[in-house]
Amino acid sequence: MLWAGDALGRRTRFNRRWLEFTGGTALGERGRGWQKHVPADDLRRYLRELRAAAGSRAPLRTSYRVARSDGTSGLVLEEARPQFNRRDRITGFVGVCLEADAPAAGG
């Protein structure tokens, strides 16, 4: 699952797999809309980690729970890389999420 967003946790883009996973729409997930799928305690921790990564200009590696479209919860592992403009200022992150507890293929 891929996404792009700013350093404050607002998302601007999602790939189709994220939308299938959550059952959301591209418009509904934008901004802070995606956050409705993340439990409050996980979200608070995640946003602190994201701000710290932005402050240190470092990649972020973390995990958090996300509500699936079928109503169950899945753990995702995320790695996000900071993006910079021509003046070397951080503009946001591009991230990838892997479902940690996905069923094995073919099984």
mmCIF file with all atom_site columns, C-alpha atoms in Angstrom:
data_model
loop_
_atom_site.group_PDB
_atom_site.id
_atom_site.type_symbol
_atom_site.label_atom_id
_atom_site.label_alt_id
_atom_site.label_comp_id
_atom_site.label_asym_id
_atom_site.label_entity_id
_atom_site.label_seq_id
_atom_site.pdbx_PDB_ins_code
_atom_site.Cartn_x
_atom_site.Cartn_y
_atom_site.Cartn_z
_atom_site.occupancy
_atom_site.B_iso_or_equiv
_atom_site.pdbx_formal_charge
_atom_site.auth_seq_id
_atom_site.auth_comp_id
_atom_site.auth_asym_id
_atom_site.auth_atom_id
_atom_site.pdbx_PDB_model_num
ATOM 1   C CA . MET A 1 1   ? 0.000   0.000   0.000  1.00 0.00 ? 1   MET A CA 1
ATOM 2   C CA . LEU A 1 2   ? 1.452   3.351   -1.014 1.00 0.00 ? 2   LEU A CA 1
ATOM 3   C CA . TRP A 1 3   ? 0.712   6.875   0.108  1.00 0.00 ? 3   TRP A CA 1
ATOM 4   C CA . ALA A 1 4   ? 2.071   10.427  -0.052 1.00 0.00 ? 4   ALA A CA 1
ATOM 5   C CA . GLY A 1 5   ? 1.432   13.244  2.385  1.00 0.00 ? 5   GLY A CA 1
ATOM 6   C CA . ASP A 1 6   ? 2.775   16.071  4.462  1.00 0.00 ? 6   ASP A CA 1
ATOM 7   C CA . ALA A 1 7   ? 4.793   16.010  7.672  1.00 0.00 ? 7   ALA A CA 1
ATOM 8   C CA . LEU A 1 8   ? 1.687   16.611  9.814  1.00 0.00 ? 8   LEU A CA 1
ATOM 9   C CA . GLY A 1 9   ? -0.125  13.422  8.888  1.00 0.00 ? 9   GLY A CA 1
ATOM 10  C CA . ARG A 1 10  ? -2.343  14.765  6.114  1.00 0.00 ? 10  ARG A CA 1
ATOM 11  C CA . ARG A 1 11  ? -2.347  12.495  3.094  1.00 0.00 ? 11  ARG A CA 1
ATOM 12  C CA . THR A 1 12  ? -2.624  13.609  -0.504 1.00 0.00 ? 12  THR A CA 1
ATOM 13  C CA . ARG A 1 13  ? -2.457  10.317  -2.410 1.00 0.00 ? 13  ARG A CA 1
ATOM 14  C CA . PHE A 1 14  ? -3.180  6.637   -1.920 1.00 0.00 ? 14  PHE A CA 1
ATOM 15  C CA . ASN A 1 15  ? -2.846  3.721   -4.252 1.00 0.00 ? 15  ASN A CA 1
ATOM 16  C CA . ARG A 1 16  ? -5.725  1.390   -5.069 1.00 0.00 ? 16  ARG A CA 1
ATOM 17  C CA . ARG A 1 17  ? -4.507  -1.280  -2.620 1.00 0.00 ? 17  ARG A CA 1
ATOM 18  C CA . TRP A 1 18  ? -4.880  1.107   0.352  1.00 0.00 ? 18  TRP A CA 1
ATOM 19  C CA . LEU A 1 19  ? -8.411  1.953   -0.744 1.00 0.00 ? 19  LEU A CA 1
ATOM 20  C CA . GLU A 1 20  ? -9.272  -1.736  -1.121 1.00 0.00 ? 20  GLU A CA 1
ATOM 21  C CA . PHE A 1 21  ? -7.790  -2.510  2.299  1.00 0.00 ? 21  PHE A CA 1
ATOM 22  C CA . THR A 1 22  ? -9.757  0.200   4.117  1.00 0.00 ? 22  THR A CA 1
ATOM 23  C CA . GLY A 1 23  ? -12.826 0.362   1.902  1.00 0.00 ? 23  GLY A CA 1
ATOM 24  C CA . GLY A 1 24  ? -12.349 4.118   1.627  1.00 0.00 ? 24  GLY A CA 1
ATOM 25  C CA . THR A 1 25  ? -12.468 6.415   -1.379 1.00 0.00 ? 25  THR A CA 1
ATOM 26  C CA . ALA A 1 26  ? -9.642  8.578   -2.689 1.00 0.00 ? 26  ALA A CA 1
ATOM 27  C CA . LEU A 1 27  ? -11.536 11.725  -1.730 1.00 0.00 ? 27  LEU A CA 1
ATOM 28  C CA . GLY A 1 28  ? -12.619 10.414  1.666  1.00 0.00 ? 28  GLY A CA 1
ATOM 29  C CA . GLU A 1 29  ? -9.110  9.334   2.657  1.00 0.00 ? 29  GLU A CA 1
ATOM 30  C CA . ARG A 1 30  ? -7.416  12.621  1.732  1.00 0.00 ? 30  ARG A CA 1
ATOM 31  C CA . GLY A 1 31  ? -6.257  15.030  4.363  1.00 0.00 ? 31  GLY A CA 1
ATOM 32  C CA . ARG A 1 32  ? -6.901  13.454  7.730  1.00 0.00 ? 32  ARG A CA 1
ATOM 33  C CA . GLY A 1 33  ? -9.678  11.168  6.438  1.00 0.00 ? 33  GLY A CA 1
ATOM 34  C CA . TRP A 1 34  ? -7.415  8.104   6.470  1.00 0.00 ? 34  TRP A CA 1
ATOM 35  C CA . GLN A 1 35  ? -6.951  8.505   10.214 1.00 0.00 ? 35  GLN A CA 1
ATOM 36  C CA . LYS A 1 36  ? -10.482 7.265   10.963 1.00 0.00 ? 36  LYS A CA 1
ATOM 37  C CA . HIS A 1 37  ? -9.220  3.738   10.238 1.00 0.00 ? 37  HIS A CA 1
ATOM 38  C CA . VAL A 1 38  ? -6.483  3.894   12.920 1.00 0.00 ? 38  VAL A CA 1
ATOM 39  C CA . PRO A 1 39  ? -7.261  3.386   16.647 1.00 0.00 ? 39  PRO A CA 1
ATOM 40  C CA . ALA A 1 40  ? -6.761  6.581   18.672 1.00 0.00 ? 40  ALA A CA 1
ATOM 41  C CA . ASP A 1 41  ? -3.815  5.317   20.735 1.00 0.00 ? 41  ASP A CA 1
ATOM 42  C CA . ASP A 1 42  ? -1.972  4.069   17.639 1.00 0.00 ? 42  ASP A CA 1
ATOM 43  C CA . LEU A 1 43  ? -2.721  7.319   15.826 1.00 0.00 ? 43  LEU A CA 1
ATOM 44  C CA . ARG A 1 44  ? -1.366  9.531   18.623 1.00 0.00 ? 44  ARG A CA 1
ATOM 45  C CA . ARG A 1 45  ? 1.865   7.520   18.722 1.00 0.00 ? 45  ARG A CA 1
ATOM 46  C CA . TYR A 1 46  ? 2.150   7.484   14.933 1.00 0.00 ? 46  TYR A CA 1
ATOM 47  C CA . LEU A 1 47  ? 1.721   11.265  14.619 1.00 0.00 ? 47  LEU A CA 1
ATOM 48  C CA . ARG A 1 48  ? 4.395   11.846  17.291 1.00 0.00 ? 48  ARG A CA 1
ATOM 49  C CA . GLU A 1 49  ? 6.772   9.550   15.400 1.00 0.00 ? 49  GLU A CA 1
ATOM 50  C CA . LEU A 1 50  ? 6.002   11.260  12.089 1.00 0.00 ? 50  LEU A CA 1
ATOM 51  C CA . ARG A 1 51  ? 6.671   14.729  13.523 1.00 0.00 ? 51  ARG A CA 1
ATOM 52  C CA . ALA A 1 52  ? 9.931   13.483  15.073 1.00 0.00 ? 52  ALA A CA 1
ATOM 53  C CA . ALA A 1 53  ? 11.026  11.998  11.735 1.00 0.00 ? 53  ALA A CA 1
ATOM 54  C CA . ALA A 1 54  ? 10.196  15.272  9.991  1.00 0.00 ? 54  ALA A CA 1
ATOM 55  C CA . GLY A 1 55  ? 12.143  17.229  12.604 1.00 0.00 ? 55  GLY A CA 1
ATOM 56  C CA . SER A 1 56  ? 15.185  15.026  12.200 1.00 0.00 ? 56  SER A CA 1
ATOM 57  C CA . ARG A 1 57  ? 14.687  14.722  8.424  1.00 0.00 ? 57  ARG A CA 1
ATOM 58  C CA . ALA A 1 58  ? 14.933  10.954  8.842  1.00 0.00 ? 58  ALA A CA 1
ATOM 59  C CA . PRO A 1 59  ? 12.990  8.030   7.400  1.00 0.00 ? 59  PRO A CA 1
ATOM 60  C CA . LEU A 1 60  ? 10.205  6.646   9.552  1.00 0.00 ? 60  LEU A CA 1
ATOM 61  C CA . ARG A 1 61  ? 9.778   2.962   10.345 1.00 0.00 ? 61  ARG A CA 1
ATOM 62  C CA . THR A 1 62  ? 6.788   2.075   12.472 1.00 0.00 ? 62  THR A CA 1
ATOM 63  C CA . SER A 1 63  ? 3.695   -0.070  12.774 1.00 0.00 ? 63  SER A CA 1
ATOM 64  C CA . TYR A 1 64  ? 0.057   0.572   13.625 1.00 0.00 ? 64  TYR A CA 1
ATOM 65  C CA . ARG A 1 65  ? -3.332  -1.047  13.371 1.00 0.00 ? 65  ARG A CA 1
ATOM 66  C CA . VAL A 1 66  ? -5.734  -0.197  10.554 1.00 0.00 ? 66  VAL A CA 1
ATOM 67  C CA . ALA A 1 67  ? -9.400  -1.150  10.236 1.00 0.00 ? 67  ALA A CA 1
ATOM 68  C CA . ARG A 1 68  ? -9.928  -3.315  7.169  1.00 0.00 ? 68  ARG A CA 1
ATOM 69  C CA . SER A 1 69  ? -12.923 -2.968  4.886  1.00 0.00 ? 69  SER A CA 1
ATOM 70  C CA . ASP A 1 70  ? -14.389 -6.187  6.352  1.00 0.00 ? 70  ASP A CA 1
ATOM 71  C CA . GLY A 1 71  ? -14.439 -4.690  9.869  1.00 0.00 ? 71  GLY A CA 1
ATOM 72  C CA . THR A 1 72  ? -11.411 -6.580  11.192 1.00 0.00 ? 72  THR A CA 1
ATOM 73  C CA . SER A 1 73  ? -8.176  -4.895  12.210 1.00 0.00 ? 73  SER A CA 1
ATOM 74  C CA . GLY A 1 74  ? -4.819  -5.473  10.547 1.00 0.00 ? 74  GLY A CA 1
ATOM 75  C CA . LEU A 1 75  ? -1.323  -4.537  11.625 1.00 0.00 ? 75  LEU A CA 1
ATOM 76  C CA . VAL A 1 76  ? 0.666   -2.640  9.014  1.00 0.00 ? 76  VAL A CA 1
ATOM 77  C CA . LEU A 1 77  ? 4.404   -2.065  8.922  1.00 0.00 ? 77  LEU A CA 1
ATOM 78  C CA . GLU A 1 78  ? 5.261   1.297   7.415  1.00 0.00 ? 78  GLU A CA 1
ATOM 79  C CA . GLU A 1 79  ? 8.383   2.868   6.018  1.00 0.00 ? 79  GLU A CA 1
ATOM 80  C CA . ALA A 1 80  ? 8.186   6.485   4.908  1.00 0.00 ? 80  ALA A CA 1
ATOM 81  C CA . ARG A 1 81  ? 10.895  8.589   3.316  1.00 0.00 ? 81  ARG A CA 1
ATOM 82  C CA . PRO A 1 82  ? 11.060  12.373  3.618  1.00 0.00 ? 82  PRO A CA 1
ATOM 83  C CA . GLN A 1 83  ? 10.742  14.449  0.465  1.00 0.00 ? 83  GLN A CA 1
ATOM 84  C CA . PHE A 1 84  ? 12.478  17.784  -0.007 1.00 0.00 ? 84  PHE A CA 1
ATOM 85  C CA . ASN A 1 85  ? 12.009  20.786  -2.273 1.00 0.00 ? 85  ASN A CA 1
ATOM 86  C CA . ARG A 1 86  ? 14.750  22.575  -4.217 1.00 0.00 ? 86  ARG A CA 1
ATOM 87  C CA . ARG A 1 87  ? 15.607  24.649  -1.149 1.00 0.00 ? 87  ARG A CA 1
ATOM 88  C CA . ASP A 1 88  ? 16.144  21.431  0.812  1.00 0.00 ? 88  ASP A CA 1
ATOM 89  C CA . ARG A 1 89  ? 13.058  21.988  2.961  1.00 0.00 ? 89  ARG A CA 1
ATOM 90  C CA . ILE A 1 90  ? 10.976  18.991  3.902  1.00 0.00 ? 90  ILE A CA 1
ATOM 91  C CA . THR A 1 91  ? 7.696   18.915  1.994  1.00 0.00 ? 91  THR A CA 1
ATOM 92  C CA . GLY A 1 92  ? 6.326   15.623  3.262  1.00 0.00 ? 92  GLY A CA 1
ATOM 93  C CA . PHE A 1 93  ? 6.743   11.885  3.034  1.00 0.00 ? 93  PHE A CA 1
ATOM 94  C CA . VAL A 1 94  ? 6.161   9.041   0.617  1.00 0.00 ? 94  VAL A CA 1
ATOM 95  C CA . GLY A 1 95  ? 5.407   5.797   2.362  1.00 0.00 ? 95  GLY A CA 1
ATOM 96  C CA . VAL A 1 96  ? 4.731   2.134   1.865  1.00 0.00 ? 96  VAL A CA 1
ATOM 97  C CA . CYS A 1 97  ? 2.701   -0.067  4.198  1.00 0.00 ? 97  CYS A CA 1
ATOM 98  C CA . LEU A 1 98  ? 2.884   -3.841  4.322  1.00 0.00 ? 98  LEU A CA 1
ATOM 99  C CA . GLU A 1 99  ? 0.214   -5.882  6.014  1.00 0.00 ? 99  GLU A CA 1
ATOM 100 C CA . ALA A 1 100 ? 2.083   -7.694  8.814  1.00 0.00 ? 100 ALA A CA 1
ATOM 101 C CA . ASP A 1 101 ? -0.577  -10.263 9.539  1.00 0.00 ? 101 ASP A CA 1
ATOM 102 C CA . ALA A 1 102 ? -1.669  -11.049 5.979  1.00 0.00 ? 102 ALA A CA 1
ATOM 103 C CA . PRO A 1 103 ? -2.553  -14.654 5.208  1.00 0.00 ? 103 PRO A CA 1
ATOM 104 C CA . ALA A 1 104 ? 0.175   -16.539 3.358  1.00 0.00 ? 104 ALA A CA 1
ATOM 105 C CA . ALA A 1 105 ? -0.252  -16.757 -0.402 1.00 0.00 ? 105 ALA A CA 1
ATOM 106 C CA . GLY A 1 106 ? -1.630  -20.057 -1.607 1.00 0.00 ? 106 GLY A CA 1
ATOM 107 C CA . GLY A 1 107 ? -2.544  -21.164 1.870  1.00 0.00 ? 107 GLY A CA 1
#
